[in-house]
Amino acid sequence: MMSIKTLCRQFPQQGRLVWIGIRSARHQPLLTPDSVLADSGSGLLDDHYSGRNGKRHVTLFQKEHLAVIESFTGKTIKPGSLRRNFLVEGINLLALKDHSFRIGDAVLQMTGLCHPCSRMEQILGTGGYNAMRGHGGITARIVTGGQIHIGDAITVIDSAETESASD
């Protein structure tokens, strides 16, 4: 029988980045570039969170959860309305806890859950905040900067691999 620690290091497949969203300032129009530069010191270049709290350099949301929120709200949800930076598919974001992961040239680490804000009630309508609860995605910090493109694989970096690289 495998230990929980062993089970937590096994992933059935790589994920994939399918959408990028950034805003130059609060309440500004959403930009949806095909790529973005991730900087370990400041976050995503040209995003309004850049240079702020390193625990929230990037916010990620699972494409698979769009259907869940749509079923709760009865509305079609566009990724930009959720106010996250990356929409990913094919990997359980919560399983990235305690792991480093690569997207494109950058390495990230999960720092926490990305809880919904009160704006979800305005954007998604009555009950939008509660529809997002438990499905808000995650926050991450950028450990190693680099270019990130739509279509990039999301791969978990084995902790042994990380330790041997730092020796």
JSON list of C-alpha atoms in Angstrom, two decimals:
[
{"chain": "A", "resi": 1, "resn": "MET", "atom": "CA", "xyz": [0.00, 0.00, 0.00]},
{"chain": "A", "resi": 2, "resn": "MET", "atom": "CA", "xyz": [1.39, 3.42, -0.98]},
{"chain": "A", "resi": 3, "resn": "SER", "atom": "CA", "xyz": [1.79, 6.19, 1.55]},
{"chain": "A", "resi": 4, "resn": "ILE", "atom": "CA", "xyz": [-0.15, 9.44, 1.22]},
{"chain": "A", "resi": 5, "resn": "LYS", "atom": "CA", "xyz": [3.17, 11.21, 0.63]},
{"chain": "A", "resi": 6, "resn": "THR", "atom": "CA", "xyz": [3.85, 8.93, -2.37]},
{"chain": "A", "resi": 7, "resn": "LEU", "atom": "CA", "xyz": [0.30, 9.33, -3.69]},
{"chain": "A", "resi": 8, "resn": "CYS", "atom": "CA", "xyz": [0.61, 13.14, -3.50]},
{"chain": "A", "resi": 9, "resn": "ARG", "atom": "CA", "xyz": [3.63, 13.00, -5.84]},
{"chain": "A", "resi": 10, "resn": "GLN", "atom": "CA", "xyz": [1.78, 11.16, -8.63]},
{"chain": "A", "resi": 11, "resn": "PHE", "atom": "CA", "xyz": [-0.06, 13.01, -11.36]},
{"chain": "A", "resi": 12, "resn": "PRO", "atom": "CA", "xyz": [-2.00, 11.27, -14.15]},
{"chain": "A", "resi": 13, "resn": "GLN", "atom": "CA", "xyz": [-1.01, 13.85, -16.77]},
{"chain": "A", "resi": 14, "resn": "GLN", "atom": "CA", "xyz": [0.43, 17.29, -17.39]},
{"chain": "A", "resi": 15, "resn": "GLY", "atom": "CA", "xyz": [-1.85, 20.28, -17.38]},
{"chain": "A", "resi": 16, "resn": "ARG", "atom": "CA", "xyz": [-1.97, 22.99, -20.02]},
{"chain": "A", "resi": 17, "resn": "LEU", "atom": "CA", "xyz": [-2.30, 26.77, -19.93]},
{"chain": "A", "resi": 18, "resn": "VAL", "atom": "CA", "xyz": [-5.30, 27.78, -22.07]},
{"chain": "A", "resi": 19, "resn": "TRP", "atom": "CA", "xyz": [-5.83, 31.48, -21.27]},
{"chain": "A", "resi": 20, "resn": "ILE", "atom": "CA", "xyz": [-3.92, 34.47, -19.84]},
{"chain": "A", "resi": 21, "resn": "GLY", "atom": "CA", "xyz": [-5.48, 37.62, -18.39]},
{"chain": "A", "resi": 22, "resn": "ILE", "atom": "CA", "xyz": [-3.80, 40.72, -16.96]},
{"chain": "A", "resi": 23, "resn": "ARG", "atom": "CA", "xyz": [-4.91, 44.24, -16.05]},
{"chain": "A", "resi": 24, "resn": "SER", "atom": "CA", "xyz": [-2.62, 47.27, -16.05]},
{"chain": "A", "resi": 25, "resn": "ALA", "atom": "CA", "xyz": [-4.49, 48.79, -13.08]},
{"chain": "A", "resi": 26, "resn": "ARG", "atom": "CA", "xyz": [-7.52, 48.08, -10.90]},
{"chain": "A", "resi": 27, "resn": "HIS", "atom": "CA", "xyz": [-10.81, 48.25, -12.79]},
{"chain": "A", "resi": 28, "resn": "GLN", "atom": "CA", "xyz": [-8.99, 48.65, -16.11]},
{"chain": "A", "resi": 29, "resn": "PRO", "atom": "CA", "xyz": [-9.91, 46.65, -19.21]},
{"chain": "A", "resi": 30, "resn": "LEU", "atom": "CA", "xyz": [-8.66, 43.10, -19.28]},
{"chain": "A", "resi": 31, "resn": "LEU", "atom": "CA", "xyz": [-5.81, 42.27, -21.63]},
{"chain": "A", "resi": 32, "resn": "THR", "atom": "CA", "xyz": [-5.57, 38.70, -22.95]},
{"chain": "A", "resi": 33, "resn": "PRO", "atom": "CA", "xyz": [-2.07, 38.31, -24.38]},
{"chain": "A", "resi": 34, "resn": "ASP", "atom": "CA", "xyz": [-0.76, 35.10, -25.91]},
{"chain": "A", "resi": 35, "resn": "SER", "atom": "CA", "xyz": [2.24, 35.25, -23.58]},
{"chain": "A", "resi": 36, "resn": "VAL", "atom": "CA", "xyz": [3.46, 37.05, -20.49]},
{"chain": "A", "resi": 37, "resn": "LEU", "atom": "CA", "xyz": [6.80, 37.55, -18.75]},
{"chain": "A", "resi": 38, "resn": "ALA", "atom": "CA", "xyz": [6.94, 36.21, -15.20]},
{"chain": "A", "resi": 39, "resn": "ASP", "atom": "CA", "xyz": [9.46, 37.86, -12.88]},
{"chain": "A", "resi": 40, "resn": "SER", "atom": "CA", "xyz": [10.42, 36.25, -9.56]},
{"chain": "A", "resi": 41, "resn": "GLY", "atom": "CA", "xyz": [10.79, 39.63, -7.89]},
{"chain": "A", "resi": 42, "resn": "SER", "atom": "CA", "xyz": [7.66, 41.39, -9.01]},
{"chain": "A", "resi": 43, "resn": "GLY", "atom": "CA", "xyz": [5.19, 38.98, -10.63]},
{"chain": "A", "resi": 44, "resn": "LEU", "atom": "CA", "xyz": [3.63, 39.16, -14.08]},
{"chain": "A", "resi": 45, "resn": "LEU", "atom": "CA", "xyz": [4.93, 42.03, -16.20]},
{"chain": "A", "resi": 46, "resn": "ASP", "atom": "CA", "xyz": [2.24, 44.67, -16.86]},
{"chain": "A", "resi": 47, "resn": "ASP", "atom": "CA", "xyz": [-0.23, 43.20, -14.33]},
{"chain": "A", "resi": 48, "resn": "HIS", "atom": "CA", "xyz": [-1.58, 45.52, -11.63]},
{"chain": "A", "resi": 49, "resn": "TYR", "atom": "CA", "xyz": [-0.46, 43.10, -8.90]},
{"chain": "A", "resi": 50, "resn": "SER", "atom": "CA", "xyz": [3.14, 43.30, -10.16]},
{"chain": "A", "resi": 51, "resn": "GLY", "atom": "CA", "xyz": [5.48, 44.44, -7.41]},
{"chain": "A", "resi": 52, "resn": "ARG", "atom": "CA", "xyz": [3.06, 43.67, -4.60]},
{"chain": "A", "resi": 53, "resn": "ASN", "atom": "CA", "xyz": [2.75, 40.71, -2.25]},
{"chain": "A", "resi": 54, "resn": "GLY", "atom": "CA", "xyz": [4.99, 37.88, -3.47]},
{"chain": "A", "resi": 55, "resn": "LYS", "atom": "CA", "xyz": [2.49, 35.32, -2.24]},
{"chain": "A", "resi": 56, "resn": "ARG", "atom": "CA", "xyz": [0.09, 36.41, -4.95]},
{"chain": "A", "resi": 57, "resn": "HIS", "atom": "CA", "xyz": [2.27, 36.91, -8.02]},
{"chain": "A", "resi": 58, "resn": "VAL", "atom": "CA", "xyz": [-0.16, 34.79, -10.06]},
{"chain": "A", "resi": 59, "resn": "THR", "atom": "CA", "xyz": [-3.72, 33.52, -9.71]},
{"chain": "A", "resi": 60, "resn": "LEU", "atom": "CA", "xyz": [-4.74, 30.29, -11.43]},
{"chain": "A", "resi": 61, "resn": "PHE", "atom": "CA", "xyz": [-8.17, 28.82, -12.15]},
{"chain": "A", "resi": 62, "resn": "GLN", "atom": "CA", "xyz": [-9.19, 25.40, -13.46]},
{"chain": "A", "resi": 63, "resn": "LYS", "atom": "CA", "xyz": [-11.13, 25.30, -16.73]},
{"chain": "A", "resi": 64, "resn": "GLU", "atom": "CA", "xyz": [-13.00, 22.25, -15.41]},
{"chain": "A", "resi": 65, "resn": "HIS", "atom": "CA", "xyz": [-14.51, 24.43, -12.66]},
{"chain": "A", "resi": 66, "resn": "LEU", "atom": "CA", "xyz": [-16.13, 26.80, -15.16]},
{"chain": "A", "resi": 67, "resn": "ALA", "atom": "CA", "xyz": [-18.87, 24.21, -15.72]},
{"chain": "A", "resi": 68, "resn": "VAL", "atom": "CA", "xyz": [-19.43, 23.94, -11.97]},
{"chain": "A", "resi": 69, "resn": "ILE", "atom": "CA", "xyz": [-19.86, 27.68, -11.54]},
{"chain": "A", "resi": 70, "resn": "GLU", "atom": "CA", "xyz": [-22.07, 27.83, -14.64]},
{"chain": "A", "resi": 71, "resn": "SER", "atom": "CA", "xyz": [-24.30, 25.13, -13.14]},
{"chain": "A", "resi": 72, "resn": "PHE", "atom": "CA", "xyz": [-24.59, 27.13, -9.89]},
{"chain": "A", "resi": 73, "resn": "THR", "atom": "CA", "xyz": [-25.33, 30.47, -11.60]},
{"chain": "A", "resi": 74, "resn": "GLY", "atom": "CA", "xyz": [-27.21, 29.34, -14.70]},
{"chain": "A", "resi": 75, "resn": "LYS", "atom": "CA", "xyz": [-24.96, 31.63, -16.76]},
{"chain": "A", "resi": 76, "resn": "THR", "atom": "CA", "xyz": [-22.18, 31.15, -19.27]},
{"chain": "A", "resi": 77, "resn": "ILE", "atom": "CA", "xyz": [-18.93, 32.29, -17.61]},
{"chain": "A", "resi": 78, "resn": "LYS", "atom": "CA", "xyz": [-16.02, 33.81, -19.50]},
{"chain": "A", "resi": 79, "resn": "PRO", "atom": "CA", "xyz": [-12.56, 33.34, -17.93]},
{"chain": "A", "resi": 80, "resn": "GLY", "atom": "CA", "xyz": [-11.94, 37.10, -17.68]},
{"chain": "A", "resi": 81, "resn": "SER", "atom": "CA", "xyz": [-14.97, 37.64, -15.48]},
{"chain": "A", "resi": 82, "resn": "LEU", "atom": "CA", "xyz": [-13.34, 35.55, -12.73]},
{"chain": "A", "resi": 83, "resn": "ARG", "atom": "CA", "xyz": [-10.42, 37.99, -12.45]},
{"chain": "A", "resi": 84, "resn": "ARG", "atom": "CA", "xyz": [-7.68, 35.35, -12.45]},
{"chain": "A", "resi": 85, "resn": "ASN", "atom": "CA", "xyz": [-4.43, 35.43, -14.44]},
{"chain": "A", "resi": 86, "resn": "PHE", "atom": "CA", "xyz": [-4.26, 31.89, -15.80]},
{"chain": "A", "resi": 87, "resn": "LEU", "atom": "CA", "xyz": [-6.89, 29.39, -16.88]},
{"chain": "A", "resi": 88, "resn": "VAL", "atom": "CA", "xyz": [-5.50, 25.87, -16.91]},
{"chain": "A", "resi": 89, "resn": "GLU", "atom": "CA", "xyz": [-6.87, 22.46, -17.80]},
{"chain": "A", "resi": 90, "resn": "GLY", "atom": "CA", "xyz": [-5.96, 18.85, -17.18]},
{"chain": "A", "resi": 91, "resn": "ILE", "atom": "CA", "xyz": [-4.41, 19.16, -13.72]},
{"chain": "A", "resi": 92, "resn": "ASN", "atom": "CA", "xyz": [-5.98, 19.49, -10.28]},
{"chain": "A", "resi": 93, "resn": "LEU", "atom": "CA", "xyz": [-4.64, 22.80, -8.95]},
{"chain": "A", "resi": 94, "resn": "LEU", "atom": "CA", "xyz": [-5.21, 21.81, -5.32]},
{"chain": "A", "resi": 95, "resn": "ALA", "atom": "CA", "xyz": [-2.89, 18.84, -5.84]},
{"chain": "A", "resi": 96, "resn": "LEU", "atom": "CA", "xyz": [-0.05, 21.32, -6.47]},
{"chain": "A", "resi": 97, "resn": "LYS", "atom": "CA", "xyz": [0.17, 22.09, -2.74]},
{"chain": "A", "resi": 98, "resn": "ASP", "atom": "CA", "xyz": [3.76, 21.59, -1.52]},
{"chain": "A", "resi": 99, "resn": "HIS", "atom": "CA", "xyz": [5.04, 21.21, -5.10]},
{"chain": "A", "resi": 100, "resn": "SER", "atom": "CA", "xyz": [6.91, 23.45, -7.48]},
{"chain": "A", "resi": 101, "resn": "PHE", "atom": "CA", "xyz": [5.55, 23.43, -11.00]},
{"chain": "A", "resi": 102, "resn": "ARG", "atom": "CA", "xyz": [6.71, 24.70, -14.37]},
{"chain": "A", "resi": 103, "resn": "ILE", "atom": "CA", "xyz": [4.70, 26.67, -16.88]},
{"chain": "A", "resi": 104, "resn": "GLY", "atom": "CA", "xyz": [6.77, 27.59, -19.91]},
{"chain": "A", "resi": 105, "resn": "ASP", "atom": "CA", "xyz": [10.14, 28.90, -18.73]},
{"chain": "A", "resi": 106, "resn": "ALA", "atom": "CA", "xyz": [8.87, 29.87, -15.26]},
{"chain": "A", "resi": 107, "resn": "VAL", "atom": "CA", "xyz": [8.73, 27.87, -12.04]},
{"chain": "A", "resi": 108, "resn": "LEU", "atom": "CA", "xyz": [5.94, 28.60, -9.57]},
{"chain": "A", "resi": 109, "resn": "GLN", "atom": "CA", "xyz": [4.88, 27.44, -6.12]},
{"chain": "A", "resi": 110, "resn": "MET", "atom": "CA", "xyz": [1.34, 27.39, -4.77]},
{"chain": "A", "resi": 111, "resn": "THR", "atom": "CA", "xyz": [0.94, 29.83, -1.86]},
{"chain": "A", "resi": 112, "resn": "GLY", "atom": "CA", "xyz": [-2.72, 29.38, -1.05]},
{"chain": "A", "resi": 113, "resn": "LEU", "atom": "CA", "xyz": [-6.31, 29.32, -2.16]},
{"chain": "A", "resi": 114, "resn": "CYS", "atom": "CA", "xyz": [-7.72, 32.18, -4.21]},
{"chain": "A", "resi": 115, "resn": "HIS", "atom": "CA", "xyz": [-10.98, 32.92, -2.47]},
{"chain": "A", "resi": 116, "resn": "PRO", "atom": "CA", "xyz": [-13.69, 34.87, -4.29]},
{"chain": "A", "resi": 117, "resn": "CYS", "atom": "CA", "xyz": [-14.09, 38.57, -3.61]},
{"chain": "A", "resi": 118, "resn": "SER", "atom": "CA", "xyz": [-17.32, 40.53, -3.22]},
{"chain": "A", "resi": 119, "resn": "ARG", "atom": "CA", "xyz": [-17.08, 41.64, -6.88]},
{"chain": "A", "resi": 120, "resn": "MET", "atom": "CA", "xyz": [-18.20, 38.13, -7.88]},
{"chain": "A", "resi": 121, "resn": "GLU", "atom": "CA", "xyz": [-21.68, 39.10, -6.69]},
{"chain": "A", "resi": 122, "resn": "GLN", "atom": "CA", "xyz": [-21.67, 42.07, -9.09]},
{"chain": "A", "resi": 123, "resn": "ILE", "atom": "CA", "xyz": [-20.09, 40.20, -11.99]},
{"chain": "A", "resi": 124, "resn": "LEU", "atom": "CA", "xyz": [-21.91, 36.86, -11.73]},
{"chain": "A", "resi": 125, "resn": "GLY", "atom": "CA", "xyz": [-25.16, 38.14, -10.21]},
{"chain": "A", "resi": 126, "resn": "THR", "atom": "CA", "xyz": [-26.96, 37.20, -7.03]},
{"chain": "A", "resi": 127, "resn": "GLY", "atom": "CA", "xyz": [-25.25, 34.22, -5.42]},
{"chain": "A", "resi": 128, "resn": "GLY", "atom": "CA", "xyz": [-22.10, 34.65, -7.53]},
{"chain": "A", "resi": 129, "resn": "TYR", "atom": "CA", "xyz": [-19.91, 34.87, -4.43]},
{"chain": "A", "resi": 130, "resn": "ASN", "atom": "CA", "xyz": [-21.26, 31.58, -3.08]},
{"chain": "A", "resi": 131, "resn": "ALA", "atom": "CA", "xyz": [-21.04, 29.94, -6.52]},
{"chain": "A", "resi": 132, "resn": "MET", "atom": "CA", "xyz": [-17.29, 30.62, -6.49]},
{"chain": "A", "resi": 133, "resn": "ARG", "atom": "CA", "xyz": [-16.65, 29.40, -2.94]},
{"chain": "A", "resi": 134, "resn": "GLY", "atom": "CA", "xyz": [-14.43, 26.32, -3.04]},
{"chain": "A", "resi": 135, "resn": "HIS", "atom": "CA", "xyz": [-13.82, 26.87, -6.76]},
{"chain": "A", "resi": 136, "resn": "GLY", "atom": "CA", "xyz": [-11.76, 30.07, -6.79]},
{"chain": "A", "resi": 137, "resn": "GLY", "atom": "CA", "xyz": [-8.45, 28.50, -7.79]},
{"chain": "A", "resi": 138, "resn": "ILE", "atom": "CA", "xyz": [-5.06, 29.12, -6.24]},
{"chain": "A", "resi": 139, "resn": "THR", "atom": "CA", "xyz": [-2.44, 31.81, -5.75]},
{"chain": "A", "resi": 140, "resn": "ALA", "atom": "CA", "xyz": [1.22, 31.22, -6.54]},
{"chain": "A", "resi": 141, "resn": "ARG", "atom": "CA", "xyz": [4.56, 32.94, -6.32]},
{"chain": "A", "resi": 142, "resn": "ILE", "atom": "CA", "xyz": [7.10, 32.93, -9.10]},
{"chain": "A", "resi": 143, "resn": "VAL", "atom": "CA", "xyz": [10.24, 31.10, -7.99]},
{"chain": "A", "resi": 144, "resn": "THR", "atom": "CA", "xyz": [12.09, 31.34, -11.31]},
{"chain": "A", "resi": 145, "resn": "GLY", "atom": "CA", "xyz": [11.05, 33.89, -13.90]},
{"chain": "A", "resi": 146, "resn": "GLY", "atom": "CA", "xyz": [10.60, 33.34, -17.61]},
{"chain": "A", "resi": 147, "resn": "GLN", "atom": "CA", "xyz": [8.27, 33.59, -20.57]},
{"chain": "A", "resi": 148, "resn": "ILE", "atom": "CA", "xyz": [4.88, 31.86, -20.35]},
{"chain": "A", "resi": 149, "resn": "HIS", "atom": "CA", "xyz": [2.74, 31.17, -23.44]},
{"chain": "A", "resi": 150, "resn": "ILE", "atom": "CA", "xyz": [-0.78, 29.90, -24.01]},
{"chain": "A", "resi": 151, "resn": "GLY", "atom": "CA", "xyz": [-0.47, 26.19, -24.75]},
{"chain": "A", "resi": 152, "resn": "ASP", "atom": "CA", "xyz": [2.48, 25.66, -22.40]},
{"chain": "A", "resi": 153, "resn": "ALA", "atom": "CA", "xyz": [2.45, 22.44, -20.40]},
{"chain": "A", "resi": 154, "resn": "ILE", "atom": "CA", "xyz": [2.11, 22.56, -16.63]},
{"chain": "A", "resi": 155, "resn": "THR", "atom": "CA", "xyz": [4.47, 20.02, -15.14]},
{"chain": "A", "resi": 156, "resn": "VAL", "atom": "CA", "xyz": [5.11, 19.21, -11.53]},
{"chain": "A", "resi": 157, "resn": "ILE", "atom": "CA", "xyz": [8.75, 19.35, -10.52]},
{"chain": "A", "resi": 158, "resn": "ASP", "atom": "CA", "xyz": [9.70, 16.44, -8.33]},
{"chain": "A", "resi": 159, "resn": "SER", "atom": "CA", "xyz": [11.05, 17.64, -4.97]},
{"chain": "A", "resi": 160, "resn": "ALA", "atom": "CA", "xyz": [14.08, 15.34, -5.38]},
{"chain": "A", "resi": 161, "resn": "GLU", "atom": "CA", "xyz": [14.76, 17.00, -8.73]},
{"chain": "A", "resi": 162, "resn": "THR", "atom": "CA", "xyz": [14.56, 20.45, -7.09]},
{"chain": "A", "resi": 163, "resn": "GLU", "atom": "CA", "xyz": [16.86, 19.40, -4.24]},
{"chain": "A", "resi": 164, "resn": "SER", "atom": "CA", "xyz": [19.51, 17.93, -6.54]},
{"chain": "A", "resi": 165, "resn": "ALA", "atom": "CA", "xyz": [19.46, 21.04, -8.73]},
{"chain": "A", "resi": 166, "resn": "SER", "atom": "CA", "xyz": [20.19, 23.25, -5.71]},
{"chain": "A", "resi": 167, "resn": "ASP", "atom": "CA", "xyz": [23.15, 21.09, -4.50]}
]
